[in-house]
Coordinates of C-alpha atoms in Angstrom, one line a residue:
M9 CA 60.4 -17.3 -33.9
N10 CA 60.7 -20.7 -35.4
Y11 CA 57.6 -21.6 -37.4
G12 CA 58.3 -25.4 -37.3
K13 CA 59.5 -27.9 -39.8
L14 CA 58.6 -27.3 -43.5
D15 CA 57.0 -30.7 -43.8
R16 CA 54.3 -29.6 -41.3
L17 CA 52.8 -27.6 -44.2
D18 CA 52.0 -30.8 -46.0
E19 CA 48.9 -31.0 -43.8
E20 CA 48.6 -27.4 -42.6
I21 CA 48.3 -24.0 -44.2
D22 CA 49.4 -20.9 -42.2
V23 CA 47.6 -17.6 -42.8
W24 CA 49.4 -14.6 -41.5
Y25 CA 47.2 -11.5 -40.9
G26 CA 47.8 -8.0 -39.6
I27 CA 47.4 -4.3 -40.0
V28 CA 50.3 -2.6 -42.0
E29 CA 50.0 1.1 -41.8
P30 CA 52.5 3.4 -43.7
N31 CA 55.6 3.9 -41.5
Q32 CA 58.5 5.8 -42.9
A33 CA 61.1 4.4 -40.4
A34 CA 59.9 0.8 -40.9
A35 CA 59.9 1.2 -44.7
L36 CA 63.5 2.6 -44.7
D37 CA 64.7 -0.3 -42.6
L38 CA 62.9 -3.0 -44.7
R39 CA 64.2 -1.5 -48.1
R40 CA 67.5 -3.3 -47.5
L41 CA 65.7 -6.7 -47.8
L42 CA 64.2 -6.0 -51.2
S43 CA 65.6 -6.7 -54.6
E44 CA 66.3 -3.9 -57.1
E45 CA 63.2 -4.9 -59.1
E46 CA 61.0 -4.7 -56.0
L47 CA 62.5 -1.3 -55.1
A48 CA 61.9 0.0 -58.6
R49 CA 58.2 -1.1 -58.3
A50 CA 57.9 0.6 -54.9
D51 CA 59.4 3.9 -56.3
R52 CA 56.8 3.9 -59.1
Y53 CA 54.1 4.8 -56.6
R54 CA 53.5 8.5 -56.6
F55 CA 52.5 8.8 -52.9
P56 CA 54.9 8.1 -50.1
G57 CA 52.4 6.2 -48.1
L58 CA 51.8 3.7 -50.9
Q59 CA 55.5 3.3 -51.4
Q60 CA 56.0 2.6 -47.7
Q61 CA 53.2 0.1 -47.6
F62 CA 54.5 -1.8 -50.6
V63 CA 58.0 -2.0 -49.1
Q64 CA 56.6 -3.0 -45.7
R65 CA 54.4 -5.8 -47.2
R66 CA 57.2 -7.2 -49.3
G67 CA 59.7 -7.0 -46.5
I68 CA 57.3 -8.8 -44.1
M69 CA 56.7 -11.5 -46.7
R70 CA 60.4 -12.0 -47.2
M71 CA 60.9 -12.3 -43.4
I72 CA 58.1 -14.9 -43.0
L73 CA 59.1 -17.0 -46.0
G74 CA 62.8 -16.8 -45.1
N75 CA 62.0 -18.2 -41.7
Y76 CA 60.2 -21.2 -43.1
L77 CA 63.2 -21.9 -45.4
G78 CA 65.9 -21.2 -42.9
L79 CA 67.2 -18.3 -45.0
L80 CA 67.8 -14.6 -44.6
P81 CA 65.0 -12.5 -46.1
D82 CA 67.4 -10.9 -48.7
E83 CA 68.5 -14.3 -49.9
L84 CA 65.1 -15.1 -51.4
E85 CA 64.7 -14.7 -55.1
F86 CA 61.3 -14.5 -56.8
T87 CA 60.0 -14.9 -60.3
Q88 CA 56.5 -14.4 -61.7
N89 CA 54.5 -15.9 -64.6
R90 CA 53.1 -13.8 -67.3
F91 CA 49.9 -13.3 -65.3
G92 CA 51.9 -11.8 -62.5
K93 CA 51.7 -14.6 -60.0
P94 CA 54.9 -14.7 -57.9
S95 CA 56.8 -17.8 -56.8
L96 CA 60.2 -18.7 -55.4
T97 CA 62.8 -19.3 -58.1
G98 CA 65.8 -21.6 -58.7
N99 CA 66.8 -24.0 -55.9
L100 CA 64.3 -22.4 -53.6
Q101 CA 61.5 -24.2 -55.4
A102 CA 62.9 -27.6 -54.2
G103 CA 61.2 -27.2 -50.8
G104 CA 57.8 -26.9 -52.4
L105 CA 56.8 -23.8 -50.5
T106 CA 53.8 -21.9 -52.0
F107 CA 52.3 -18.6 -50.9
S108 CA 49.8 -16.0 -51.7
L109 CA 49.7 -12.3 -50.6
T110 CA 46.7 -10.1 -50.4
H111 CA 46.0 -6.6 -49.1
S112 CA 43.1 -4.1 -48.8
G113 CA 43.5 -0.8 -47.1
F114 CA 45.8 -1.4 -44.2
H115 CA 44.9 -5.1 -44.0
M116 CA 47.4 -7.7 -45.1
A117 CA 47.2 -11.5 -45.3
L118 CA 49.8 -14.0 -46.4
A119 CA 48.9 -17.7 -46.9
V120 CA 51.8 -20.2 -46.8
G121 CA 51.6 -23.9 -47.7
R122 CA 53.6 -26.6 -49.4
N123 CA 53.2 -28.6 -52.6
R124 CA 49.8 -27.3 -53.3
A125 CA 48.2 -24.5 -55.3
L126 CA 46.7 -21.9 -53.0
G127 CA 45.3 -18.4 -53.1
V128 CA 44.0 -15.9 -50.5
D129 CA 42.0 -12.8 -51.0
L130 CA 40.8 -10.1 -48.5
E131 CA 38.6 -7.1 -49.3
L132 CA 37.6 -4.3 -47.0
H133 CA 33.9 -3.6 -47.3
R134 CA 32.8 -0.4 -48.9
D135 CA 29.1 0.7 -48.8
N136 CA 29.1 2.6 -52.1
V137 CA 29.8 -0.5 -54.3
D138 CA 27.2 -1.2 -57.0
H139 CA 27.1 -4.9 -56.1
V140 CA 24.1 -5.6 -58.3
G141 CA 25.5 -3.9 -61.4
L142 CA 29.0 -5.4 -60.9
S143 CA 27.7 -8.9 -60.3
Q144 CA 25.5 -8.8 -63.4
S145 CA 28.4 -7.5 -65.5
F146 CA 31.1 -9.9 -64.4
F147 CA 29.8 -12.9 -62.4
A148 CA 28.1 -16.1 -63.4
Q149 CA 24.3 -16.2 -63.3
A150 CA 24.4 -18.5 -60.3
D151 CA 26.4 -15.9 -58.4
V152 CA 24.0 -13.1 -59.4
D153 CA 21.1 -15.2 -58.1
A154 CA 22.8 -15.9 -54.8
I155 CA 23.6 -12.2 -54.3
Q156 CA 20.0 -11.1 -55.0
R157 CA 18.4 -13.8 -52.9
P158 CA 18.5 -11.9 -49.6
E159 CA 15.9 -9.1 -49.4
L160 CA 18.0 -6.6 -47.4
P161 CA 20.6 -4.6 -49.4
A162 CA 23.2 -5.0 -46.6
A163 CA 22.9 -8.8 -46.8
Q164 CA 23.2 -8.6 -50.6
L165 CA 26.4 -6.5 -50.3
L166 CA 27.9 -9.0 -47.8
R167 CA 27.1 -11.9 -50.1
F168 CA 28.7 -10.0 -53.0
Y169 CA 32.0 -9.5 -51.1
E170 CA 32.0 -13.2 -50.0
I171 CA 31.5 -14.4 -53.6
W172 CA 34.0 -11.8 -54.9
T173 CA 36.8 -12.8 -52.5
S174 CA 36.3 -16.5 -52.9
K175 CA 36.5 -16.1 -56.7
E176 CA 39.7 -14.0 -56.4
A177 CA 41.2 -16.6 -54.1
Y178 CA 40.5 -19.3 -56.7
I179 CA 42.1 -17.4 -59.7
K180 CA 45.1 -16.4 -57.5
A181 CA 45.6 -20.1 -56.7
I182 CA 45.4 -21.0 -60.3
G183 CA 47.8 -18.2 -61.1
A184 CA 46.0 -16.8 -64.1
G185 CA 44.5 -13.7 -62.5
L186 CA 41.7 -12.0 -64.4
S187 CA 42.7 -13.8 -67.6
I188 CA 40.0 -16.2 -66.4
P189 CA 36.6 -14.3 -66.6
L190 CA 34.7 -14.4 -63.3
D191 CA 31.6 -15.7 -65.1
Q192 CA 33.4 -18.9 -66.2
F193 CA 33.2 -20.5 -62.8
S194 CA 31.1 -20.5 -59.7
I195 CA 31.7 -21.4 -56.1
N196 CA 28.8 -22.7 -54.0
L197 CA 29.3 -21.0 -50.6
D198 CA 26.1 -22.5 -49.2
S199 CA 27.4 -26.1 -49.4
T200 CA 29.2 -27.7 -46.4
P201 CA 32.0 -27.3 -47.1
A202 CA 32.0 -24.6 -49.8
S203 CA 32.8 -26.2 -53.2
L204 CA 33.5 -25.4 -56.8
A205 CA 30.0 -25.6 -58.5
F206 CA 31.3 -25.5 -62.0
A207 CA 34.3 -24.3 -64.0
C208 CA 34.2 -23.9 -67.8
H209 CA 37.2 -21.6 -68.3
D210 CA 39.8 -22.3 -70.9
Q211 CA 42.7 -24.0 -69.1
V212 CA 45.1 -24.5 -72.0
S213 CA 47.1 -21.2 -71.8
V214 CA 47.4 -21.5 -68.1
E215 CA 48.7 -25.1 -68.2
S216 CA 51.3 -24.2 -70.8
E217 CA 52.4 -21.3 -68.6
T218 CA 52.8 -23.2 -65.4
N219 CA 53.3 -26.8 -66.6
Q220 CA 50.9 -27.9 -63.8
A221 CA 47.9 -29.3 -65.7
E222 CA 46.7 -31.2 -62.6
V223 CA 46.3 -28.0 -60.7
F224 CA 43.6 -26.8 -63.1
S225 CA 41.6 -30.0 -63.5
G226 CA 38.8 -28.9 -61.3
R227 CA 39.5 -31.7 -58.8
N228 CA 40.1 -31.5 -55.1
W229 CA 39.5 -27.8 -54.6
H230 CA 38.8 -26.5 -51.1
F231 CA 37.5 -23.2 -49.9
K232 CA 37.6 -21.7 -46.4
R233 CA 36.1 -18.5 -45.1
L234 CA 38.8 -16.9 -42.9
N235 CA 36.9 -14.2 -40.9
L236 CA 40.1 -12.2 -40.3
A237 CA 38.7 -8.9 -39.3
P238 CA 35.4 -7.0 -38.9
N239 CA 34.1 -5.3 -42.0
T240 CA 36.1 -7.5 -44.3
S241 CA 35.6 -10.6 -46.3
S242 CA 38.4 -13.1 -46.8
W243 CA 38.6 -16.5 -48.3
L244 CA 41.3 -19.1 -48.9
A245 CA 41.3 -21.5 -51.9
F246 CA 43.6 -24.5 -52.1
Q247 CA 43.9 -27.8 -53.9
G248 CA 45.0 -31.2 -52.9
N249 CA 44.3 -33.0 -49.6
T250 CA 42.3 -31.3 -46.9
A251 CA 44.4 -29.2 -44.6
T252 CA 44.2 -27.5 -41.2
V253 CA 44.2 -23.7 -41.6
K254 CA 46.0 -21.8 -38.8
T255 CA 45.6 -18.0 -38.5
L256 CA 48.7 -16.3 -37.2
S257 CA 49.3 -12.7 -36.2
L258 CA 51.9 -10.5 -37.9
D259 CA 52.5 -9.1 -34.4
N260 CA 54.0 -12.4 -33.4
M261 CA 56.2 -13.0 -36.4
S262 CA 59.4 -12.1 -34.6

């Protein structure tokens, strides 16, 4: 399947979504696409099912990204910054392709764009989460207030997951992970469209790591709820010009 010219992604972001269950045969086949470093990471998992899922997710990611670039999956090379954010390396960076991978349970999503910071997060809802305690411990006060505003616990839990995934998408896009405390910024999910309410986190170490100071200036951030599957929350965060977001199925990637 041809995903179209790379310059299409200047105005569009593709979000690939699907269910990836552990499959020994599929994992064995996809191992040939992975680097030695990726295989070593996979083999550190104690349980075979987790090993297989890791291999399958990385193999699928390589197949998708390789198609955009017109390369074989095993020709891709990746690097990561000190916060663990992966990116294409060497000459592969010239095309400006950016991506973000997330998974929860058997759910997997991969966001792909070009010449923009982006991050995607998906979380499977779990009823036994202490959403009040966690939000009070880690979120900004504005987030806590938004979570506690609904009267019904189920509505509070849903709001918790929506805030959590939007925050995770933002810090993934920045590329600093949890080195940015979740109480140092807040996203207003009730505005139309959703917007960055405030951000007071320290940007210096992130900028020196990535050499992309403009990315972290707080300007031109966009947030989109993805609604990928029932009983999940999923958000996309991206910077730059507005973009059309297309949701694509992993079942149709070949």
